[in-house]
Amino acid sequence: MVHAFLKLFLQRHRESKMAEAKKFGPYKGSKENGGRPIYVYKKKVDGKWVTTSKNKARADYESKNGKIKSKDTTVDHKDNNHNNDSKGNLRAISRSKNTAKENKRRAGKKENEK
C-alpha cells in the first residue's frame, strides 16, 4: 500500500515538473478587453488540459519583474499607448490609481473637444 502511494506520488511529482505551461500568442483580444493582445497558456493538470489566458502587457511585466501578487494591482502603460508594451513603458499600480488616471485622461479629452 505504501509502495503504491509512493509510486503514484513520484509519478505526479514528475508530471507536475514536466507540466510547464506552454505559451501561445500573442493573439488579438476580444471586444470585452478592448482588443488588447493576450497570451494563451495550456498546461496538463491531473491528466487534463487546462487553458488560461493573460493580458500581454501583464505577462510581459511579470516576465521582467516577477509575478504580481495582489489581485488589486494592474499593469499601467506610462504613455497611455496600449500598443506600446515595451518593458520600460509598463509599471504596476493599484487598480484605483489606474482608474483615476484613466478618468482624468478622459475628462481632459472631453475638455479639448469643446
Tab-separated table of C-alpha atoms in Angstrom:
chain	number	residue	atom	x	y	z
A	1	MET	CA	0.000	0.000	0.000
A	2	VAL	CA	2.744	2.467	0.954
A	3	HIS	CA	4.771	1.452	-2.098
A	4	ALA	CA	1.810	2.153	-4.440
A	5	PHE	CA	1.212	5.523	-2.781
A	6	LEU	CA	4.875	6.483	-3.103
A	7	LYS	CA	4.957	5.383	-6.740
A	8	LEU	CA	1.854	7.473	-7.516
A	9	PHE	CA	3.296	10.462	-5.628
A	10	LEU	CA	6.586	10.318	-7.553
A	11	GLN	CA	4.766	9.938	-10.867
A	12	ARG	CA	2.595	13.012	-10.217
A	13	HIS	CA	5.608	14.966	-8.965
A	14	ARG	CA	7.487	14.214	-12.209
A	15	GLU	CA	4.415	15.132	-14.273
A	16	SER	CA	3.976	18.420	-12.429
A	17	LYS	CA	7.644	19.290	-13.031
A	18	MET	CA	7.257	18.457	-16.726
A	19	ALA	CA	3.879	20.189	-16.934
A	20	GLU	CA	5.270	23.633	-17.539
A	21	ALA	CA	2.676	25.778	-19.223
A	22	LYS	CA	3.000	26.179	-22.966
A	23	LYS	CA	2.548	29.764	-24.122
A	24	PHE	CA	0.791	30.628	-27.381
A	25	GLY	CA	0.310	34.010	-28.956
A	26	PRO	CA	0.047	36.891	-28.687
A	27	TYR	CA	-3.468	36.865	-30.076
A	28	LYS	CA	-5.806	39.786	-30.597
A	29	GLY	CA	-8.134	40.027	-27.607
A	30	SER	CA	-11.902	40.190	-27.643
A	31	LYS	CA	-14.117	43.273	-27.602
A	32	GLU	CA	-14.573	42.813	-23.824
A	33	ASN	CA	-10.902	43.645	-23.201
A	34	GLY	CA	-10.707	46.364	-25.838
A	35	GLY	CA	-8.996	44.116	-28.379
A	36	ARG	CA	-5.766	44.163	-26.389
A	37	PRO	CA	-3.363	41.292	-27.099
A	38	ILE	CA	-3.382	38.203	-24.872
A	39	TYR	CA	-1.277	35.102	-24.406
A	40	VAL	CA	-2.947	31.697	-24.092
A	41	TYR	CA	-1.395	29.129	-21.735
A	42	LYS	CA	-2.044	25.375	-21.829
A	43	LYS	CA	-0.984	23.070	-19.029
A	44	LYS	CA	-1.750	19.451	-18.185
A	45	VAL	CA	-3.196	19.033	-14.688
A	46	ASP	CA	-4.234	15.588	-13.435
A	47	GLY	CA	-4.242	14.253	-16.988
A	48	LYS	CA	-6.487	17.023	-18.371
A	49	TRP	CA	-5.501	20.098	-20.351
A	50	VAL	CA	-6.267	23.392	-18.630
A	51	THR	CA	-6.360	26.554	-20.740
A	52	THR	CA	-5.949	30.061	-19.333
A	53	SER	CA	-5.171	33.449	-20.795
A	54	LYS	CA	-3.372	36.569	-19.624
A	55	ASN	CA	-3.127	40.119	-20.883
A	56	LYS	CA	0.105	40.511	-22.881
A	57	ALA	CA	1.194	43.662	-21.033
A	58	ARG	CA	0.793	41.917	-17.660
A	59	ALA	CA	2.648	38.821	-18.887
A	60	ASP	CA	5.500	40.967	-20.250
A	61	TYR	CA	5.745	42.941	-16.995
A	62	GLU	CA	5.743	39.757	-14.895
A	63	SER	CA	8.429	38.139	-17.060
A	64	LYS	CA	10.742	41.079	-16.285
A	65	ASN	CA	9.801	41.894	-12.673
A	66	GLY	CA	8.286	38.692	-11.250
A	67	LYS	CA	4.706	37.718	-10.592
A	68	ILE	CA	2.329	40.387	-9.266
A	69	LYS	CA	0.905	39.005	-6.027
A	70	SER	CA	-2.026	41.350	-5.422
A	71	LYS	CA	-5.234	40.979	-7.417
A	72	ASP	CA	-5.806	44.712	-6.824
A	73	THR	CA	-2.672	45.619	-8.809
A	74	THR	CA	-2.789	46.245	-12.549
A	75	VAL	CA	-0.151	46.938	-15.174
A	76	ASP	CA	-0.233	50.515	-16.427
A	77	HIS	CA	1.160	51.957	-19.665
A	78	LYS	CA	3.067	55.098	-18.648
A	79	ASP	CA	2.494	56.825	-22.007
A	80	ASN	CA	-1.192	55.718	-22.260
A	81	ASN	CA	-0.432	53.948	-25.555
A	82	HIS	CA	-1.825	50.424	-25.117
A	83	ASN	CA	0.077	49.253	-28.193
A	84	ASN	CA	3.420	50.154	-26.584
A	85	ASP	CA	4.226	47.100	-24.447
A	86	SER	CA	7.932	47.880	-24.151
A	87	LYS	CA	9.273	46.877	-20.765
A	88	GLY	CA	10.225	50.463	-19.855
A	89	ASN	CA	6.675	51.672	-20.507
A	90	LEU	CA	4.983	49.241	-18.104
A	91	ARG	CA	4.562	49.667	-14.346
A	92	ALA	CA	2.465	48.061	-11.622
A	93	ILE	CA	-0.007	50.365	-9.866
A	94	SER	CA	-3.165	49.852	-7.826
A	95	ARG	CA	-6.423	49.412	-9.697
A	96	SER	CA	-7.866	52.561	-8.074
A	97	LYS	CA	-4.893	54.718	-9.176
A	98	ASN	CA	-5.118	53.317	-12.693
A	99	THR	CA	-8.858	54.064	-12.842
A	100	ALA	CA	-8.278	57.604	-11.550
A	101	LYS	CA	-5.567	58.139	-14.180
A	102	GLU	CA	-7.893	56.923	-16.940
A	103	ASN	CA	-10.793	59.097	-15.701
A	104	LYS	CA	-8.508	62.153	-15.628
A	105	ARG	CA	-7.324	61.389	-19.173
A	106	ARG	CA	-10.916	61.040	-20.422
A	107	ALA	CA	-12.008	64.272	-18.697
A	108	GLY	CA	-9.158	66.152	-20.406
A	109	LYS	CA	-10.144	64.651	-23.728
A	110	LYS	CA	-13.744	65.933	-23.324
A	111	GLU	CA	-12.491	69.429	-22.420
A	112	ASN	CA	-10.400	69.524	-25.605
A	113	GLU	CA	-13.403	68.541	-27.746
A	114	LYS	CA	-15.425	71.603	-26.652
